[in-house]
PDB file of C-alpha atoms in Angstrom:
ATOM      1  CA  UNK A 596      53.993 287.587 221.394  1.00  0.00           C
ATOM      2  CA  UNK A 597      56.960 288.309 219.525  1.00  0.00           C
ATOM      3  CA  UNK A 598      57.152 292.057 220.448  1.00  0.00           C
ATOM      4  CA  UNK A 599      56.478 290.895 224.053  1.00  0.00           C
ATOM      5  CA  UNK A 600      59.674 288.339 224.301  1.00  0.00           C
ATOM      6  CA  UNK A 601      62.225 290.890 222.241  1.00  0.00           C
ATOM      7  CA  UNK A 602      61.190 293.500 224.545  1.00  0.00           C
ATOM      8  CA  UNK A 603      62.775 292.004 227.312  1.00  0.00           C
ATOM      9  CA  UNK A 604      66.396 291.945 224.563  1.00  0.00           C
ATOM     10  CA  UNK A 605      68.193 294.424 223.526  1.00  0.00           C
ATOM     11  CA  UNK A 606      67.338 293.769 220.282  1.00  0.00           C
ATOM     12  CA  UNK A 607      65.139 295.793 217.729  1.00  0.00           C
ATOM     13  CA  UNK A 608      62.447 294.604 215.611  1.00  0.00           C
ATOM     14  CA  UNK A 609      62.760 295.502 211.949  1.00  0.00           C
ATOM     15  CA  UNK A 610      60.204 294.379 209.760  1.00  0.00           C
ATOM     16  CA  UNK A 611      59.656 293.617 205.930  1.00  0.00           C
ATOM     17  CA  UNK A 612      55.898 292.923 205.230  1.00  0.00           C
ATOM     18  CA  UNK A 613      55.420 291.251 201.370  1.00  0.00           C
ATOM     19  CA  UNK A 614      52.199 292.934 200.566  1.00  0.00           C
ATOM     20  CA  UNK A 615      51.851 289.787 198.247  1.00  0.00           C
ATOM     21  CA  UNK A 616      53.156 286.602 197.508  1.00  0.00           C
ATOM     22  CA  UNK A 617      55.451 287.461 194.838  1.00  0.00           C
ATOM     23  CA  UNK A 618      56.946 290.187 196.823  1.00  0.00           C
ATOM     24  CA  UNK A 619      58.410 287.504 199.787  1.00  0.00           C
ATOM     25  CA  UNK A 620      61.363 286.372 197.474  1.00  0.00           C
ATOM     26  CA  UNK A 621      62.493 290.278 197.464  1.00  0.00           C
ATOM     27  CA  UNK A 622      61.861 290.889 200.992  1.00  0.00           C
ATOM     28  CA  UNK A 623      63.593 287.651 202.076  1.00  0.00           C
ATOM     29  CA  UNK A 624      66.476 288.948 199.949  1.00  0.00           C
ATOM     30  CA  UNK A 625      66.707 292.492 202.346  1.00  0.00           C
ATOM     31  CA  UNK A 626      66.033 290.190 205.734  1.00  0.00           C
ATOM     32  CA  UNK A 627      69.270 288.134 205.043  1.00  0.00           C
ATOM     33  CA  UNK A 628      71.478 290.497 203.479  1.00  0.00           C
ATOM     34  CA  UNK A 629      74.618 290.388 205.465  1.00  0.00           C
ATOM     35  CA  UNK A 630      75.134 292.778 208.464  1.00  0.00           C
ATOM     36  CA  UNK A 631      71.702 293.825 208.587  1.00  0.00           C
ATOM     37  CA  UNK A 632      69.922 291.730 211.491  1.00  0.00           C
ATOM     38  CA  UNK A 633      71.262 289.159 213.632  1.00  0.00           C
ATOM     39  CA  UNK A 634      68.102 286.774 212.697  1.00  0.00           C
ATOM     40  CA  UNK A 635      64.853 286.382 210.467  1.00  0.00           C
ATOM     41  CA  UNK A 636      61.429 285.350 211.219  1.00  0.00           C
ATOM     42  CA  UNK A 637      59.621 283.995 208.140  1.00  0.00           C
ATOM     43  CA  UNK A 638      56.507 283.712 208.546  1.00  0.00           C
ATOM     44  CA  UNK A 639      53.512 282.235 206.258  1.00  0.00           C
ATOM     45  CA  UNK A 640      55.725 281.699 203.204  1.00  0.00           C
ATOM     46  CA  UNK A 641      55.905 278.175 201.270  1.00  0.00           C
ATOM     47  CA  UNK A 642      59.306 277.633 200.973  1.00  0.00           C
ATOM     48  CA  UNK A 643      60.530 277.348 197.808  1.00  0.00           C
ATOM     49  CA  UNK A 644      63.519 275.956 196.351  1.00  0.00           C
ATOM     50  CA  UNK A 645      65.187 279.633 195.378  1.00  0.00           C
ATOM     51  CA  UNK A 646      64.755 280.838 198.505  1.00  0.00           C
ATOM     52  CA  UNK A 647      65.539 277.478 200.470  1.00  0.00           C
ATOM     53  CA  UNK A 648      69.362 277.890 198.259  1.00  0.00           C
ATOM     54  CA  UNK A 649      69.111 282.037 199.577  1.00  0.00           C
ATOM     55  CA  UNK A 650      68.991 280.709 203.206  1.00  0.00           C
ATOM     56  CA  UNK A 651      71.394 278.258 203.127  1.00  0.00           C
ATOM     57  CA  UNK A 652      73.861 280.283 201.516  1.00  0.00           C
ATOM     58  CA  UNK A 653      73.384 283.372 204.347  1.00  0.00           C
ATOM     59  CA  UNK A 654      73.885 281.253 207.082  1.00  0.00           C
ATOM     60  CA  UNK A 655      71.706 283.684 208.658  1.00  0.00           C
ATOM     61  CA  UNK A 656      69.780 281.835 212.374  1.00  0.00           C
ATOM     62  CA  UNK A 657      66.289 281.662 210.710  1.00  0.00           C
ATOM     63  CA  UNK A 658      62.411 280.527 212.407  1.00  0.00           C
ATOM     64  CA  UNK A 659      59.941 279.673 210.305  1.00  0.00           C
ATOM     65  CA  UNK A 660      56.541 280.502 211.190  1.00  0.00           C
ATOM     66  CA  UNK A 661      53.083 279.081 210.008  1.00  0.00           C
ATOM     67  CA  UNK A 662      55.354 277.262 207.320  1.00  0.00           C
ATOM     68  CA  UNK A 663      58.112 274.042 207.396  1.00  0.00           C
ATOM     69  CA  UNK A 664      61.845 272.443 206.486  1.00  0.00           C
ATOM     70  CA  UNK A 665      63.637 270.534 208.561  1.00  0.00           C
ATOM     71  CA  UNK A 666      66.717 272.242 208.004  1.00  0.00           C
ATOM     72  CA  UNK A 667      65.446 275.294 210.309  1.00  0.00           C
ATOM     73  CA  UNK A 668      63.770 275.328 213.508  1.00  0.00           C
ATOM     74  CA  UNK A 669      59.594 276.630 212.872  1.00  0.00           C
ATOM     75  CA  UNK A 670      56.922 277.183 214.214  1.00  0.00           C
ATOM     76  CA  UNK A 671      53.256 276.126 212.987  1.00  0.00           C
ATOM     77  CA  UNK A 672      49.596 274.819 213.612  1.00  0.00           C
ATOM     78  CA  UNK A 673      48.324 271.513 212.732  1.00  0.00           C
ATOM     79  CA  UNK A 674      46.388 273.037 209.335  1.00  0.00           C
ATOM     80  CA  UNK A 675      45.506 269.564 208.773  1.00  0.00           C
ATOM     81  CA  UNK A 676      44.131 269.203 212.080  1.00  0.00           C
ATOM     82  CA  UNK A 677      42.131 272.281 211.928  1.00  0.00           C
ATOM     83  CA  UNK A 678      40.351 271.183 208.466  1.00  0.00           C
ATOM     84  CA  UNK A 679      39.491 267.747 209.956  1.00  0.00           C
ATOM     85  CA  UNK A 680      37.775 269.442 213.157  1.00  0.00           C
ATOM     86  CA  UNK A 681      35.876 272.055 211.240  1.00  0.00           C
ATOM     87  CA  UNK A 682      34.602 269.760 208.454  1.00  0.00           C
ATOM     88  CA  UNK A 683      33.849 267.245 211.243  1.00  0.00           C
ATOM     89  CA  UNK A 684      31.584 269.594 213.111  1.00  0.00           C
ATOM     90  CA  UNK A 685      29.905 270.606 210.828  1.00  0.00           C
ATOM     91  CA  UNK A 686      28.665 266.689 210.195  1.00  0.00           C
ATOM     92  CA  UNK A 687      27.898 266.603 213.772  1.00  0.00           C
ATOM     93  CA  UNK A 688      25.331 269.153 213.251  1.00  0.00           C
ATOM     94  CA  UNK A 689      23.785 267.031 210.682  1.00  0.00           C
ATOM     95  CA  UNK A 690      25.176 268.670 207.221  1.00  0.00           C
ATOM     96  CA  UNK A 691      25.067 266.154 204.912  1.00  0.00           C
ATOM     97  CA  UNK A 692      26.734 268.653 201.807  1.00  0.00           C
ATOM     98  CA  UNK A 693      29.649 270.283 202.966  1.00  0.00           C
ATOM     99  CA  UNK A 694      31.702 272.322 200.497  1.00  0.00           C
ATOM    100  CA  UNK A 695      34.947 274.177 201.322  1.00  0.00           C
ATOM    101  CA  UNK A 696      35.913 277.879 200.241  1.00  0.00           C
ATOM    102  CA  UNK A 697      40.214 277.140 199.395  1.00  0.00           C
ATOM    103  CA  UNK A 698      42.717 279.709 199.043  1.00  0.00           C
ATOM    104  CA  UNK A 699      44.722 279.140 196.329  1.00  0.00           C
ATOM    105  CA  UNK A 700      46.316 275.850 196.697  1.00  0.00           C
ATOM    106  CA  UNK A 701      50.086 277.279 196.574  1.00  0.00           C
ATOM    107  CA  UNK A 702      48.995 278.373 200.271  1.00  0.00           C
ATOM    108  CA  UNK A 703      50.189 275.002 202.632  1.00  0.00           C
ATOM    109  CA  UNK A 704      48.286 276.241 205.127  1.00  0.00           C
ATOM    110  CA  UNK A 705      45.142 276.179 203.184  1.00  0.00           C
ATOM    111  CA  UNK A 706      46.249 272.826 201.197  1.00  0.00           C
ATOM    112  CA  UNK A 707      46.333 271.157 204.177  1.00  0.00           C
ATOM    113  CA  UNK A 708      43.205 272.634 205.804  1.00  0.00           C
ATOM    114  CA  UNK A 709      41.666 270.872 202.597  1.00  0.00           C
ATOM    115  CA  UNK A 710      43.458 267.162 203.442  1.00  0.00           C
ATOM    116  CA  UNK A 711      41.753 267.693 206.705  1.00  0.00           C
ATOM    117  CA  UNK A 712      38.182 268.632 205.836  1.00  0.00           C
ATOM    118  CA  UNK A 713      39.064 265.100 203.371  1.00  0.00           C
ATOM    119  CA  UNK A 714      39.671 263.074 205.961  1.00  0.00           C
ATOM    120  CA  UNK A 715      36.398 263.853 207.788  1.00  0.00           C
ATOM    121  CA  UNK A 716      34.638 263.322 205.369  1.00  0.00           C
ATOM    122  CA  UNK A 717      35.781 259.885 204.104  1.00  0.00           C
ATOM    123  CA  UNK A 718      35.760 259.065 207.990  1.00  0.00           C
ATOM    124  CA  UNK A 719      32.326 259.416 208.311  1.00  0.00           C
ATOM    125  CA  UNK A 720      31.337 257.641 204.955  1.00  0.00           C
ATOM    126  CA  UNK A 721      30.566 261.230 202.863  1.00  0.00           C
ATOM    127  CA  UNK A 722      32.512 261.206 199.411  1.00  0.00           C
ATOM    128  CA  UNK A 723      34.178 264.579 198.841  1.00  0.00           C
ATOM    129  CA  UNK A 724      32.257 266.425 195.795  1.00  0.00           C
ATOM    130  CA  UNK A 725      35.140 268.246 193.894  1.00  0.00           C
ATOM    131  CA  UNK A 726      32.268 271.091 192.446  1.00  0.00           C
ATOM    132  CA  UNK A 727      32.089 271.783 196.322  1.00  0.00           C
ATOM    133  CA  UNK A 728      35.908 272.910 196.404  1.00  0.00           C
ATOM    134  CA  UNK A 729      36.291 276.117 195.035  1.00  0.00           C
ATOM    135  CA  UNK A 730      40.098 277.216 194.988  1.00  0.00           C
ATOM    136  CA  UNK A 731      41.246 281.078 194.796  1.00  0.00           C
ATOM    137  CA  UNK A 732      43.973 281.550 191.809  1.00  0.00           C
ATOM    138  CA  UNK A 733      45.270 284.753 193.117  1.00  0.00           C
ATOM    139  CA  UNK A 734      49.653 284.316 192.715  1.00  0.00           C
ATOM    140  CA  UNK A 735      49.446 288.006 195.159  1.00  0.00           C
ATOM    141  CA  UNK A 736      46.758 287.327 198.173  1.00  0.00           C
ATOM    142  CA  UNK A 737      46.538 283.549 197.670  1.00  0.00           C
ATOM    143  CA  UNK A 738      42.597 284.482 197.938  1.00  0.00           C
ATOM    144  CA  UNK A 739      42.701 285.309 201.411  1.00  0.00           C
ATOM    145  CA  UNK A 740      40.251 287.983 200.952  1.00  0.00           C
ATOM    146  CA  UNK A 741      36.400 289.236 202.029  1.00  0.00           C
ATOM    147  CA  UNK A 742      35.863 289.488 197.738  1.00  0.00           C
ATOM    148  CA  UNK A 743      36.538 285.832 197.278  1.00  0.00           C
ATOM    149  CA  UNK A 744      35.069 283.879 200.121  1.00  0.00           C
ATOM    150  CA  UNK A 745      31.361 286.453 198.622  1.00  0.00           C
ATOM    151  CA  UNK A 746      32.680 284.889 194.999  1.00  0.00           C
ATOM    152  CA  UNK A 747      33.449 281.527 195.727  1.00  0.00           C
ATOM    153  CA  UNK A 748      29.780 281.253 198.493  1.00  0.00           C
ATOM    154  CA  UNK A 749      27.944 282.534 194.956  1.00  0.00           C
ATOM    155  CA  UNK A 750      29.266 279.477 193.040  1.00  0.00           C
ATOM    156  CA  UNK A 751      28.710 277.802 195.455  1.00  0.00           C
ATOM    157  CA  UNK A 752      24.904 278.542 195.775  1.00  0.00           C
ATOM    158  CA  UNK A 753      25.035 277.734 191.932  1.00  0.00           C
ATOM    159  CA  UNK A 754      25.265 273.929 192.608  1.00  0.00           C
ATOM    160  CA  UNK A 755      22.452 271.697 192.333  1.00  0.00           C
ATOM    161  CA  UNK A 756      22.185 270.838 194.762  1.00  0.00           C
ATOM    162  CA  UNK A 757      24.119 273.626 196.807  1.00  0.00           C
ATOM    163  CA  UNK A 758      25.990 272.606 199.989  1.00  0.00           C
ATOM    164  CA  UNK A 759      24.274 273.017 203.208  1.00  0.00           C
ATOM    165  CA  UNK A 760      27.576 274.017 205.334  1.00  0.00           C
ATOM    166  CA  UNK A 761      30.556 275.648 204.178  1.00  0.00           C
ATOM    167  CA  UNK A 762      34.361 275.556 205.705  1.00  0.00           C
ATOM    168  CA  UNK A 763      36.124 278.867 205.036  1.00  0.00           C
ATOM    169  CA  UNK A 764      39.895 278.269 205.051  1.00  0.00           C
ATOM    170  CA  UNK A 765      40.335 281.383 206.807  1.00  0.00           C
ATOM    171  CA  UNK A 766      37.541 284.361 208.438  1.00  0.00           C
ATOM    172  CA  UNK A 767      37.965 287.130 206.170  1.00  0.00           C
ATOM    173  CA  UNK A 768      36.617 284.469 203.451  1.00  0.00           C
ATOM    174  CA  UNK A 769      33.802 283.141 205.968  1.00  0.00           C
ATOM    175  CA  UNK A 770      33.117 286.857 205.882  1.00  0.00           C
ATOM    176  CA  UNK A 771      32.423 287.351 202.758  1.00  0.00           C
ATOM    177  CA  UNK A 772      30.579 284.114 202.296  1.00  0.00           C
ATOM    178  CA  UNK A 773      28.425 284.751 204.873  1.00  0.00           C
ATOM    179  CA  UNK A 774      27.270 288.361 203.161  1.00  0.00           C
ATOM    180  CA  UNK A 775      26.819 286.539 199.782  1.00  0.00           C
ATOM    181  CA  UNK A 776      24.513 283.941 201.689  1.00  0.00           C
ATOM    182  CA  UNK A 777      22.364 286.521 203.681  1.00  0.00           C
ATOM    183  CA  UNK A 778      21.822 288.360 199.998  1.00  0.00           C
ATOM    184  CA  UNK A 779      20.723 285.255 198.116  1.00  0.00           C
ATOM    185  CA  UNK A 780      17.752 285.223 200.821  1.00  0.00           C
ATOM    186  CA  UNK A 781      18.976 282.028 202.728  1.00  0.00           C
ATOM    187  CA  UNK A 782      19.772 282.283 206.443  1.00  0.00           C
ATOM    188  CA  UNK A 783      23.128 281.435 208.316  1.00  0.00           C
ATOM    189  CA  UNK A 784      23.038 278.726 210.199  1.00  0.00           C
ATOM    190  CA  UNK A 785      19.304 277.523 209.253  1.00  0.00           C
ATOM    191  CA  UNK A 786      19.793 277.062 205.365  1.00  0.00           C
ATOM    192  CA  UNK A 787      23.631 277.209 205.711  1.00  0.00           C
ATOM    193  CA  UNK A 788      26.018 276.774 208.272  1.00  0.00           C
ATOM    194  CA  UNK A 789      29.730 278.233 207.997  1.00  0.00           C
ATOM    195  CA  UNK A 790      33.145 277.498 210.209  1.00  0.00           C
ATOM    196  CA  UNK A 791      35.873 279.821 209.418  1.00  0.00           C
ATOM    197  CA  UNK A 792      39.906 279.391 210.377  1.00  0.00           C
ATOM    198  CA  UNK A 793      41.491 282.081 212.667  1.00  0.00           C
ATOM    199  CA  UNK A 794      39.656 283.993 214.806  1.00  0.00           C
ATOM    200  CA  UNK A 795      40.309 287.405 214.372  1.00  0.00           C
ATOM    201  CA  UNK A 796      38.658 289.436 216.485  1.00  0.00           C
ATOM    202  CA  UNK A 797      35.791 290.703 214.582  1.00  0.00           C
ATOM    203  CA  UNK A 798      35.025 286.771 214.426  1.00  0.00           C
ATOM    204  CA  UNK A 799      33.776 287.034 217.959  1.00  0.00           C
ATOM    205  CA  UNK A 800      31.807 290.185 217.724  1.00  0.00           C
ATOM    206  CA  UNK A 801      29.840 288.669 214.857  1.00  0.00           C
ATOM    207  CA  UNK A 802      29.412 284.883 215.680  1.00  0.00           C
ATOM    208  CA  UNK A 803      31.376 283.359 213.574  1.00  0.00           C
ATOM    209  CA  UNK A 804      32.298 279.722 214.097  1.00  0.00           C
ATOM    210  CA  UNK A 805      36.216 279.262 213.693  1.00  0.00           C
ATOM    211  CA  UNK A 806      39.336 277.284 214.397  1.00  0.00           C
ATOM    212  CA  UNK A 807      41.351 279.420 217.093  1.00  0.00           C
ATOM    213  CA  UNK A 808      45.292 279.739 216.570  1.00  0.00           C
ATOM    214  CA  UNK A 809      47.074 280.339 219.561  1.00  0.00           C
ATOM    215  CA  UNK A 810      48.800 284.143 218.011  1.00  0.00           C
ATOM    216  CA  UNK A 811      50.025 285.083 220.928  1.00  0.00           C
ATOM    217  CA  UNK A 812      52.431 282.038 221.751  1.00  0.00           C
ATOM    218  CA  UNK A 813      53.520 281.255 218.602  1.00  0.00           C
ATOM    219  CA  UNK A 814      55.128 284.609 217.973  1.00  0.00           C
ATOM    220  CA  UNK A 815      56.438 284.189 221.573  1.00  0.00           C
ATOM    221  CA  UNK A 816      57.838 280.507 221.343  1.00  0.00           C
ATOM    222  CA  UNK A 817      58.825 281.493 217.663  1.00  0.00           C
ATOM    223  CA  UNK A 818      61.277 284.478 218.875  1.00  0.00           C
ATOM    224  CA  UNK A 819      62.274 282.548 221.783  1.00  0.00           C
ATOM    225  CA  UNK A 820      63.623 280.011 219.535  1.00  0.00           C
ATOM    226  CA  UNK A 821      65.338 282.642 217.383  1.00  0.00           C
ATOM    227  CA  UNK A 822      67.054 283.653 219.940  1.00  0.00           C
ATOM    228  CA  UNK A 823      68.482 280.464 221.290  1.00  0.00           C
ATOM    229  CA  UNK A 824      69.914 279.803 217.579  1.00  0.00           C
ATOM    230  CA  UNK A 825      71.668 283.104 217.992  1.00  0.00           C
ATOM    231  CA  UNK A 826      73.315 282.062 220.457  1.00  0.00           C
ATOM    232  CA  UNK A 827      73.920 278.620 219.779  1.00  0.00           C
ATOM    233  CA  UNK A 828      73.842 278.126 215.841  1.00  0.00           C
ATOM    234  CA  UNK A 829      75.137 274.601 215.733  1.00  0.00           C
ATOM    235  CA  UNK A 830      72.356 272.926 217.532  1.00  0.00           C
ATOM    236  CA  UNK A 831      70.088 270.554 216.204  1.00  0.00           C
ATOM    237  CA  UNK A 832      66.539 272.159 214.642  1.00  0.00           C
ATOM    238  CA  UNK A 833      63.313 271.495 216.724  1.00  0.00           C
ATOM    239  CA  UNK A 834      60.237 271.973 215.147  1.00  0.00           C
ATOM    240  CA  UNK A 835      56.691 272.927 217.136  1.00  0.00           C
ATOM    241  CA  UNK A 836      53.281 272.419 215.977  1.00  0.00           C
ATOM    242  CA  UNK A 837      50.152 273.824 217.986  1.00  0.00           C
ATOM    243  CA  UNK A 838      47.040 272.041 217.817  1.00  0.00           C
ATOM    244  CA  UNK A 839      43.851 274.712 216.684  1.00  0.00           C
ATOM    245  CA  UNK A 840      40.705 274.883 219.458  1.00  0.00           C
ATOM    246  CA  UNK A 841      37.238 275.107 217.533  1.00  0.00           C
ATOM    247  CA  UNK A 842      34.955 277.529 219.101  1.00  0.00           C
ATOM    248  CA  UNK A 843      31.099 277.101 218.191  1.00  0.00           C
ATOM    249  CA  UNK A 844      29.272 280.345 217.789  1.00  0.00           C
ATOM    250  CA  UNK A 845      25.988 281.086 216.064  1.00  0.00           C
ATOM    251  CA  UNK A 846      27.532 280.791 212.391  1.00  0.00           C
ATOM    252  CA  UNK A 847      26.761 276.961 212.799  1.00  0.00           C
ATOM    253  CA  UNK A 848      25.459 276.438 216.186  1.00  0.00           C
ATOM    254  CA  UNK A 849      21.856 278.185 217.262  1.00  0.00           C
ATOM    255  CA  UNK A 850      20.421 281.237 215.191  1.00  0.00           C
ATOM    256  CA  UNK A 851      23.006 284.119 213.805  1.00  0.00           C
ATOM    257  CA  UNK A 852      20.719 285.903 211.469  1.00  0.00           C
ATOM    258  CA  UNK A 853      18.349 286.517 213.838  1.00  0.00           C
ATOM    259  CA  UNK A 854      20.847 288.297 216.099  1.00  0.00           C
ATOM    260  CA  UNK A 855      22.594 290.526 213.959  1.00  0.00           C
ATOM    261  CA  UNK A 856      19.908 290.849 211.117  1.00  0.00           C
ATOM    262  CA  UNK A 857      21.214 291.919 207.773  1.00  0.00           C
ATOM    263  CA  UNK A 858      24.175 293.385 209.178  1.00  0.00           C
ATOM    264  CA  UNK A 859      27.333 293.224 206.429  1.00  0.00           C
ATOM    265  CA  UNK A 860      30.944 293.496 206.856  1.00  0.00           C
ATOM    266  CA  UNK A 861      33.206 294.889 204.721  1.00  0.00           C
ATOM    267  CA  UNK A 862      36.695 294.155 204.978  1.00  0.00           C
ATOM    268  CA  UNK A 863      40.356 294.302 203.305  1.00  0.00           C
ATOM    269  CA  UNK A 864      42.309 292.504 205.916  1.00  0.00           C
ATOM    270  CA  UNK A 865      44.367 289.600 204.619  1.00  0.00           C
ATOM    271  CA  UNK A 866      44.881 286.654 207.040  1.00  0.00           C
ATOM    272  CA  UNK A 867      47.520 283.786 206.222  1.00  0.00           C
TER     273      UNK A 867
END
């Protein structure tokens, strides 16, 4: 989306990827240096005090995306939202022990996927077991990996009892939870159900239950909104936040393991 809308500019797109989290104060540093773009896109990064002082001081028009301050205009989903509508499905099918694989909690997106998957369960009378939360502490990935959603499903198949649904806060963790699952001998949905957060593609291909985020549109509306603080950099911020679409596939809903079998994924992608 954001490649579409500047390709109808004449401007470029120059891109600084943070291959972790401790590498977005650096990058930010080389996005706002004076004379080098005409605006920054920050996307997926909590925004901390140093580098709420660095954008002030560059005066530089700045979007936030997947992330929040009032002071600039953003772009975002309704995390909380999202939480709340995966945790609540998974009640409707009749789970009564629902755990929750977390990214580390530094991640807002993931902290607030967590308030939501709360406030389902409170809502329909379940207390939230804190032994059925298991947080990432990775300061570089925030935990958004295949490796930890296998690590954290293994603890939590350690519990006595052990949940009978699990919310991934993101795919590439549902991923991996699912493949630790399938090789403790339990079957996904039948012994345990999982809802990831994303879609990514492969989600489709391999039934996996998920939250849908609207990609496409936010990094349209996001560079559309760049652009009109370009051009007028004394108007007032406005702030957007898209509401996730749950889309049931055979991860919780109807039989998975007998369609694909013991087929495992291996991945490396990182999804904020």
């Amino acid at each position: 989306g954001l490649q579409a809308r500047l390709a109808e500019t004449e401007y470029d797109l120059l891109v600084y990827s943070a291959r972790t989290m401790v590498e977005v104060g650096t990058q930010l540093e080389r996005a706002l240096h004076r004379g080098r773009s005409a605006g920054v896109l920050l996307f997926s990064s909590p925004i901390r005090e140093q580098q709420l002082a660095r954008m002030r001081r560059s005066g530089q028009p700045t979007v936030l995306v997947d992330c929040f301050h009032s002071e600039f205009d953003s772009v975002s989903i309704d995390n909380e939202q999202g939480g709340y509508l995966a945790a609540r499905h998974l009640i409707d099918q009749g789970r009564k022990r629902i755990g929750i694989i977390m990214a580390n909690p530094g991640s807002v997106p993931a902290a607030d996927r967590l308030e939501g998957y709360r406030r389902a369960l409170k809502e329909s009378g379940m207390d939230p077991v804190d032994s059925y939360v298991v947080a990432s502490h990775d300061e570089e990935t925030h935990g958004y990996t295949e490796s930890h959603g296998r690590e954290a499903m293994e603890q939590l198949l350690a519990r006595d009892p052990a949940p009978d649904a699990v919310f991934a806060t993101s795919d590439v963790q549902a991923l991996g939870a699912i493949s630790a699952i399938r090789d403790s001998g339990l079957a996904v949905p039948g012994d345990v159900s999982i809802v990831g957060f994303d879609d990514i593609r492969l989600s489709e291909h391999l039934g996996l239950s998920t939250l849908r985020q609207p990609m496409y549109d936010l990094g349209r509306l996001a560079t559309e909104k760049l652009l009109t603080r370009i051009a007028e950099p004394d108007r007032v911020p406005t702030h957007t936040v898209f509401s996730p679409h749950l889309v049931k596939r055979g991860s919780s809903v109807g039989d998975l393991d007998s369609k694909f079998g013991s087929l495992r994924v291996r991945t490396s992608a990182v999804a904020y």
